[in-house]
PDB file of C-alpha atoms in Angstrom:
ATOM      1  CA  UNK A   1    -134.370-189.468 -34.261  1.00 95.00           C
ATOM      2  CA  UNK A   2    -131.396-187.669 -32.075  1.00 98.00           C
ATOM      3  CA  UNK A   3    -131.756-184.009 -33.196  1.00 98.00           C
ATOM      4  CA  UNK A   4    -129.285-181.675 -31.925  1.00 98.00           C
ATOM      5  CA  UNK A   5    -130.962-178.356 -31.026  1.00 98.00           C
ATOM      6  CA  UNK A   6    -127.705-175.275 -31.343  1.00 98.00           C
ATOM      7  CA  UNK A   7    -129.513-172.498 -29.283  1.00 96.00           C
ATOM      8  CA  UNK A   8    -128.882-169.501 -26.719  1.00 95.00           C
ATOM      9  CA  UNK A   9    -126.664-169.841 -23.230  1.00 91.00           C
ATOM     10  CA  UNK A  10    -127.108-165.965 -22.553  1.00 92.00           C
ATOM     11  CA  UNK A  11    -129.317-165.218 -19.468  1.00 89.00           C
ATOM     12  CA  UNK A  12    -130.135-161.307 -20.994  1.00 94.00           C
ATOM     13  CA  UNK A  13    -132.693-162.273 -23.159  1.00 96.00           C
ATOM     14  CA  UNK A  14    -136.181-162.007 -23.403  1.00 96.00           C
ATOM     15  CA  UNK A  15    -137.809-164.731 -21.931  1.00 97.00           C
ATOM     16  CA  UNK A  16    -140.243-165.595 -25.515  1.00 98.00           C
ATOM     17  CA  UNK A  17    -136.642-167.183 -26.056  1.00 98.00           C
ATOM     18  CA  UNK A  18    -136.582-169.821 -22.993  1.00 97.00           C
ATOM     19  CA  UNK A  19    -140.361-170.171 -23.944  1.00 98.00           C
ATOM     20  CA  UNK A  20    -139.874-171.362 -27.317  1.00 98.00           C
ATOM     21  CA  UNK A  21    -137.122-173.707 -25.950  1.00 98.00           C
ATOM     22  CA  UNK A  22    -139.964-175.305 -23.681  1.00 98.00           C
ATOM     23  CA  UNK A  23    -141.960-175.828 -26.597  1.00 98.00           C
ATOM     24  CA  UNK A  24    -139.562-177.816 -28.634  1.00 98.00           C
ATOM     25  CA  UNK A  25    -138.424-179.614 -25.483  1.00 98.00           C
ATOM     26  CA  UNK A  26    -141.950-180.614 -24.949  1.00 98.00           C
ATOM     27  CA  UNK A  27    -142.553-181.599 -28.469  1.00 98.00           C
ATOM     28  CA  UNK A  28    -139.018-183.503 -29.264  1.00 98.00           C
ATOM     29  CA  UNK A  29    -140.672-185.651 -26.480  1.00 98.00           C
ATOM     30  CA  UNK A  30    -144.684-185.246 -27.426  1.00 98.00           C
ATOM     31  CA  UNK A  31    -142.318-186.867 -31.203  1.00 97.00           C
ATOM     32  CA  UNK A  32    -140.580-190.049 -29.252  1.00 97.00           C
ATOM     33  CA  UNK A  33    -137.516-188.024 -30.355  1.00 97.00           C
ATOM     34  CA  UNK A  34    -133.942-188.029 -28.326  1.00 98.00           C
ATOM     35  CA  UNK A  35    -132.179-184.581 -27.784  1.00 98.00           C
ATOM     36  CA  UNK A  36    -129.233-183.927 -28.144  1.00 98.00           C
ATOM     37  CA  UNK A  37    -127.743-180.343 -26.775  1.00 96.00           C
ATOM     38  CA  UNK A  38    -124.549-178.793 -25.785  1.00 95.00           C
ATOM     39  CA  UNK A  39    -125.309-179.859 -22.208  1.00 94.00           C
ATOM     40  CA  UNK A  40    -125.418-176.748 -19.937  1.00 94.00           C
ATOM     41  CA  UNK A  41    -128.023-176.226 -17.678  1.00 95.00           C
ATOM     42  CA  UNK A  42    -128.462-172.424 -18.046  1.00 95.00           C
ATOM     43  CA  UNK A  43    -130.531-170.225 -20.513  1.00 96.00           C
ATOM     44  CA  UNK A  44    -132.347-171.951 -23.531  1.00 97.00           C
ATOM     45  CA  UNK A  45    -130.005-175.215 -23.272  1.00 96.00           C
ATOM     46  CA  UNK A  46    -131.412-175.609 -19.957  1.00 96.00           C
ATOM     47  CA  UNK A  47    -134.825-174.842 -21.028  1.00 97.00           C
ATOM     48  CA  UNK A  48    -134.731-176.968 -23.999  1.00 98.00           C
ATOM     49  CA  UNK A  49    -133.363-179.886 -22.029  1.00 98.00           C
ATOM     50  CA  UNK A  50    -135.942-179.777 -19.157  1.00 98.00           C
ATOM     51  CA  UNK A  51    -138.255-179.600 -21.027  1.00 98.00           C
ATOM     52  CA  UNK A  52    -137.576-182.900 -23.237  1.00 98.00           C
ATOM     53  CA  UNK A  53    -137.403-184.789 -19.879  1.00 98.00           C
ATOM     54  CA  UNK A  54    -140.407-183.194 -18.246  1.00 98.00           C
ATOM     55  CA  UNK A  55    -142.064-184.515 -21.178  1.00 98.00           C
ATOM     56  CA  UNK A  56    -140.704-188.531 -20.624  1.00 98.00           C
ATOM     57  CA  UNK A  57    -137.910-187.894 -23.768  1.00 98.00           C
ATOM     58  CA  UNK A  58    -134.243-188.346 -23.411  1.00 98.00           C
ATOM     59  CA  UNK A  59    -131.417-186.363 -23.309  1.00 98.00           C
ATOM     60  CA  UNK A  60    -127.627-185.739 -24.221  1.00 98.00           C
ATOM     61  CA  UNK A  61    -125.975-183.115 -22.970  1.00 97.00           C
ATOM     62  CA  UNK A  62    -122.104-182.999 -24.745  1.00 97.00           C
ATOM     63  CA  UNK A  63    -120.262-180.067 -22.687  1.00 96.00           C
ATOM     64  CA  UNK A  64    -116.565-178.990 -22.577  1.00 95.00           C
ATOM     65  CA  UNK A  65    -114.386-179.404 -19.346  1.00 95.00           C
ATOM     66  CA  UNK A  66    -114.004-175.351 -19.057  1.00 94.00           C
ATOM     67  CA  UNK A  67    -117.543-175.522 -18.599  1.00 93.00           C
ATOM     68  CA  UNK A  68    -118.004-178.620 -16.121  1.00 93.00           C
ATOM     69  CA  UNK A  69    -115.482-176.551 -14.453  1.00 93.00           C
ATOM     70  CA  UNK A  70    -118.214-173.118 -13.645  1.00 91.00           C
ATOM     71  CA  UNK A  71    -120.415-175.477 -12.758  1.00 88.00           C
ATOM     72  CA  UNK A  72    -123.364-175.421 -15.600  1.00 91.00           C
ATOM     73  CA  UNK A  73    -123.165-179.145 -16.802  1.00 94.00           C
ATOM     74  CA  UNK A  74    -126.902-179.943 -16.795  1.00 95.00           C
ATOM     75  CA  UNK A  75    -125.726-182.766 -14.585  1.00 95.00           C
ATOM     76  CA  UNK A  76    -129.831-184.177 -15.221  1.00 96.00           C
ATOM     77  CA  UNK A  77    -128.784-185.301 -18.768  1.00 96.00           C
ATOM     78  CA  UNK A  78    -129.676-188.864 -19.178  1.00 97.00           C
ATOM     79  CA  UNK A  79    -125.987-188.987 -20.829  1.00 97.00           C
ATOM     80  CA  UNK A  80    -123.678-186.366 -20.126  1.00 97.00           C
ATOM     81  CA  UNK A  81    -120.600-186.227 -22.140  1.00 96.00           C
ATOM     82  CA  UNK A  82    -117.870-184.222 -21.341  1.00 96.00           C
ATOM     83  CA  UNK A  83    -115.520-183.349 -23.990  1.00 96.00           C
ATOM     84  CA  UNK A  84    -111.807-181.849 -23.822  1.00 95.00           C
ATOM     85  CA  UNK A  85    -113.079-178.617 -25.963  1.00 93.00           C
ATOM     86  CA  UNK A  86    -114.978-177.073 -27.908  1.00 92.00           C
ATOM     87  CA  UNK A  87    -113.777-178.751 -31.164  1.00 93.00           C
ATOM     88  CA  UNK A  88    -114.168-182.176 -29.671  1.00 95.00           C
ATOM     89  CA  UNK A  89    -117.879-180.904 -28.236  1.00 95.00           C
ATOM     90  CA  UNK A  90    -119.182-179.913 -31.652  1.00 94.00           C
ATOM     91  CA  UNK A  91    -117.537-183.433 -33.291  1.00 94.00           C
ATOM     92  CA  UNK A  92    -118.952-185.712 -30.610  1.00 96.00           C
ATOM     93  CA  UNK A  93    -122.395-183.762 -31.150  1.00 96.00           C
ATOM     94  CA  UNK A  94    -122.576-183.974 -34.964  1.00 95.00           C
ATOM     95  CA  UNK A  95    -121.536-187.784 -34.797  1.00 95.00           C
ATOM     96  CA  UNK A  96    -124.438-188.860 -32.110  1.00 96.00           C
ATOM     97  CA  UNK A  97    -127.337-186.441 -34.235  1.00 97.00           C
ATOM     98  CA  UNK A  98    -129.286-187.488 -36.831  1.00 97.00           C
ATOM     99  CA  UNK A  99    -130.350-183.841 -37.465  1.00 98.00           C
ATOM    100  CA  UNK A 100    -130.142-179.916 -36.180  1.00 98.00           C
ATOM    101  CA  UNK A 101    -132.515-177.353 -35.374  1.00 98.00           C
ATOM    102  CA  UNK A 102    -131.248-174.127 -34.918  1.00 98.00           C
ATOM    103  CA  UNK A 103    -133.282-171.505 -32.584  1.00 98.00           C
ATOM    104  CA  UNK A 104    -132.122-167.488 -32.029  1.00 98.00           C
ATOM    105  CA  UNK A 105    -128.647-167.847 -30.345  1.00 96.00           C
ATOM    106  CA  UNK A 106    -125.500-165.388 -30.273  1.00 95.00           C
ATOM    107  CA  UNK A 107    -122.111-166.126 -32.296  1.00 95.00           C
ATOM    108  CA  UNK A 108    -121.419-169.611 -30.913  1.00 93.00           C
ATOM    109  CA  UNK A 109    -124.514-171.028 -32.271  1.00 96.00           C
ATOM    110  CA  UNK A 110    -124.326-169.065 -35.867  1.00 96.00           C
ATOM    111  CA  UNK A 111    -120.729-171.191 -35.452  1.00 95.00           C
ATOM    112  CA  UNK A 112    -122.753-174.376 -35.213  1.00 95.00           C
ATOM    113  CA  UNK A 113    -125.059-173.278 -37.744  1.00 97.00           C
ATOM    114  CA  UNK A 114    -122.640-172.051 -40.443  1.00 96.00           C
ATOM    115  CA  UNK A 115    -120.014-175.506 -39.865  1.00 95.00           C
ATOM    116  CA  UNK A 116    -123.153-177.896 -40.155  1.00 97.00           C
ATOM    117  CA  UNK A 117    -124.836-175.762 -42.901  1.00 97.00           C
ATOM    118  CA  UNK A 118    -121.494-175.391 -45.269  1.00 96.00           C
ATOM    119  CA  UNK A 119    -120.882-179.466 -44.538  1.00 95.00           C
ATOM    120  CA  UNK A 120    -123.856-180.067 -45.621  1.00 95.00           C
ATOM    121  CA  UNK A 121    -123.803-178.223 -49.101  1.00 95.00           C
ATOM    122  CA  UNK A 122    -120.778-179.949 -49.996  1.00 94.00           C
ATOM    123  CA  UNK A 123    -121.936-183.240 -49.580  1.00 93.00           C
ATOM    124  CA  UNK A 124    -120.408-184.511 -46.293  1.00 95.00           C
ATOM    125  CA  UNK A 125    -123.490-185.612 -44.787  1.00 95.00           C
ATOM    126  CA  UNK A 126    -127.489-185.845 -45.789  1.00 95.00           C
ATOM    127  CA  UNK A 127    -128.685-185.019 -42.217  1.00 96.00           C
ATOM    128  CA  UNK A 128    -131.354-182.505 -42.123  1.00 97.00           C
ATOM    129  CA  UNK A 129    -130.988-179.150 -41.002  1.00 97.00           C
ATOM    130  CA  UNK A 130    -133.750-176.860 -40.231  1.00 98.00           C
ATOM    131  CA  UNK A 131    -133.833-173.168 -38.750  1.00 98.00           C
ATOM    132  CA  UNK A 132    -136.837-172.069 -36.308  1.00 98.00           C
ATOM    133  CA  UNK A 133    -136.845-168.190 -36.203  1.00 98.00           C
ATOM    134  CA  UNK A 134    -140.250-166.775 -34.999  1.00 98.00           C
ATOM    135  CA  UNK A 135    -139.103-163.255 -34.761  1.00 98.00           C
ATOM    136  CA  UNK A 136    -137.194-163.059 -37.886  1.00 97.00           C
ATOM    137  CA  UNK A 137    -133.951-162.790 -35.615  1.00 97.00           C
ATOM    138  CA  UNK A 138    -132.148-164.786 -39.021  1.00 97.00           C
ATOM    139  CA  UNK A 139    -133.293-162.560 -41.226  1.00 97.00           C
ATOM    140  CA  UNK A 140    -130.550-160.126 -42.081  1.00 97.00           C
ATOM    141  CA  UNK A 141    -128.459-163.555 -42.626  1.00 97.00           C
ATOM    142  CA  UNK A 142    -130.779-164.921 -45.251  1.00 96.00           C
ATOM    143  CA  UNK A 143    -130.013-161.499 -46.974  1.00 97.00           C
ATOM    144  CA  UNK A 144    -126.485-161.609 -46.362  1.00 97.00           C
ATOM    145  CA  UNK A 145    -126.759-165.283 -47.684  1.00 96.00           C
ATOM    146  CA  UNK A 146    -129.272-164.445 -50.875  1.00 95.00           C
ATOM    147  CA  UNK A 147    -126.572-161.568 -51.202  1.00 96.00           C
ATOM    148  CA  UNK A 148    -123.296-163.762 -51.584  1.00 96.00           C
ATOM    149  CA  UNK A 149    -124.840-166.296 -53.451  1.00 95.00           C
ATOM    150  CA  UNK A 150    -126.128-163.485 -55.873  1.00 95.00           C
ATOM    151  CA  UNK A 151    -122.394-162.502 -56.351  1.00 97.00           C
ATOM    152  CA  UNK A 152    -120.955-166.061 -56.691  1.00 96.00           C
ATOM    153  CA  UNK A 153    -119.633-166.805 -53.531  1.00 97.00           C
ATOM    154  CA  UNK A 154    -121.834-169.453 -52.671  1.00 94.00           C
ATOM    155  CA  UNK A 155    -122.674-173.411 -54.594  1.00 89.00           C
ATOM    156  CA  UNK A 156    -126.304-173.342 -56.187  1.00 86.00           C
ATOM    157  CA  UNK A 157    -127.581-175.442 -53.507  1.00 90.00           C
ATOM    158  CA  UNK A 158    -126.825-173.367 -50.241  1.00 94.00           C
ATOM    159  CA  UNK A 159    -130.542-172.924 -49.766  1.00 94.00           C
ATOM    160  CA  UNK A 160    -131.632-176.557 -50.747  1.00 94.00           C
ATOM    161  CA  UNK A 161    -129.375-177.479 -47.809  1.00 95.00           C
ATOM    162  CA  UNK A 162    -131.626-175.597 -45.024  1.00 96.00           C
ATOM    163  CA  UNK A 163    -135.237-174.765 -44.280  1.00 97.00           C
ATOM    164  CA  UNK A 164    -136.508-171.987 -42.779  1.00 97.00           C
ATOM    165  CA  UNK A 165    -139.359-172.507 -40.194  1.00 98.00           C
ATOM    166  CA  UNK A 166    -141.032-169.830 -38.440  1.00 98.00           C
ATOM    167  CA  UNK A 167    -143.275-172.479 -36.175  1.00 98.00           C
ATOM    168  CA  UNK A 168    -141.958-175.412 -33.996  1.00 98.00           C
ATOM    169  CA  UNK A 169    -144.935-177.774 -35.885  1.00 97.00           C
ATOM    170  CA  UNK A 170    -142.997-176.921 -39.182  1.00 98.00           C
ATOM    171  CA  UNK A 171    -139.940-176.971 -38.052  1.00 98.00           C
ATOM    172  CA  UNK A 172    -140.378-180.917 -37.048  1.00 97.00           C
ATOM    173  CA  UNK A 173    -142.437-181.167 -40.147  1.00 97.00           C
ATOM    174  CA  UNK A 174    -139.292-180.481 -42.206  1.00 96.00           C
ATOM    175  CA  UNK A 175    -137.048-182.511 -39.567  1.00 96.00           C
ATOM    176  CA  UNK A 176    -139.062-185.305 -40.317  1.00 95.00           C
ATOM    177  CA  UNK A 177    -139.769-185.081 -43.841  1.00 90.00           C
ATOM    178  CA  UNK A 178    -136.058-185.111 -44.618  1.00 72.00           C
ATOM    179  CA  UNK A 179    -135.509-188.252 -42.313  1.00 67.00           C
ATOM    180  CA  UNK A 180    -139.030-190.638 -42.511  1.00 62.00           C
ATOM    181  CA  UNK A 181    -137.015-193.564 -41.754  1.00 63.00           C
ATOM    182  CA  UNK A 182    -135.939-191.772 -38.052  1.00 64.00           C
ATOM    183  CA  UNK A 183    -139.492-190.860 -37.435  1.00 66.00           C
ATOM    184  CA  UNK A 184    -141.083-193.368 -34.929  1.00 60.00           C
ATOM    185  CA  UNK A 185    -144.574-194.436 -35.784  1.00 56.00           C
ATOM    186  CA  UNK A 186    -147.732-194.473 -33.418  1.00 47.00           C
ATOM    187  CA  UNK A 187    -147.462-198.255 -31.881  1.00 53.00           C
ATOM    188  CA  UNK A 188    -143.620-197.137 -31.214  1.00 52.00           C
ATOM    189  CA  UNK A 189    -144.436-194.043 -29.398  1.00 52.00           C
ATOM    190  CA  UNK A 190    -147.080-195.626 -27.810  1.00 51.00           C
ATOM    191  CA  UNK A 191    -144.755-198.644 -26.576  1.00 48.00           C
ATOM    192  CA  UNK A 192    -142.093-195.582 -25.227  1.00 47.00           C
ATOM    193  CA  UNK A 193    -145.018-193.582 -23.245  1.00 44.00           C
ATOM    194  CA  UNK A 194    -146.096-196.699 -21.998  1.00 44.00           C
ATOM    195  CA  UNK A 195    -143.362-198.044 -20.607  1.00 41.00           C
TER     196      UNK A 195
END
């Protein structure tokens, strides 16, 4: 499965952050999964990306020109993309991912978030989209969310289109479950860590 992982670029935050991006890394590989990220090599992209590769899985980084131009293209990507904005970036990442996991991040991943969650409940794609908040940083948006939908702003099945995770296990459980035919099976991953 390519699952595109929408999480922090800020370098102020606690470091339980870049740690839980090393632990998906390491188990979107441990899976036989491919990542796909917004391809900068700072923060918890960085982290996340690393940590795929350090574990023999493959990565996609999709970055804007602006930022190729700092210098923080995570020029290790096993594909690197580079994209003429920021618009383009988040199209050419939801066309190559087969599903998105969202981790704590600041307003440009509750961007990603909100465009793939609101696609989704209106029916413009099945993918599976699953949110991994051990610290309950999410919280006060499920409320806000519970809140609109309690006054009518929101379809019925705004929740059905997301699951909340509070583990990385059950956050690929649910990845998984929503997409079996993605999920490689033991001979397969055995064939990729073998070769």
């Amino acid at each position: 499965m390519f699952i595109c992982v929408f999480l922090a670029s800020s370098q102020k935050i606690d470091q339980k952050y870049l740690r839980l991006a090393e632990e998906v890394g390491a188990e979107l590989a441990r899976r036989g999964h491919t990542l796909v990220s917004g391809g900068a090599k700072v923060s918890c992209m960085g982290a996340v990306a690393r940590a795929t590769r350090a574990g023999g899985g493959r990565t996609i980084g999709v970055i804007p020109q602006a930022l190729v131009d700092i210098e923080v293209a995570d020029e290790e990507s096993d594909e690197l993309v580079v994209a003429a904005d920021m618009r383009e970036r988040k199209g050419l990442m939801d066309a190559r991912s087969d599903a998105f996991l969202v981790l704590p991040g600041g307003i440009g991943t509750l961007e990603e978030l909100f465009e793939i969650w609101t696609a989704r409940t209106l029916g413009l794609h099945d993918k599976p989209l699953v949110l991994l908040d051990p610290w309950g940083v999410y919280t006060p948006l499920k409320t806000l969310v519970e809140n609109m939908h309690e006054a009518g702003f929101t379809r019925p099945n705004v929740f059905d289109a997301i699951s909340w995770t509070t583990t990385v296990e059950d956050a690929f459980r649910h990845l998984e479950k929503r997409a079996p035919h993605l999920v490689p099976n033991a001979e397969e991953l055995g064939e990729a860590t073998a070769g």
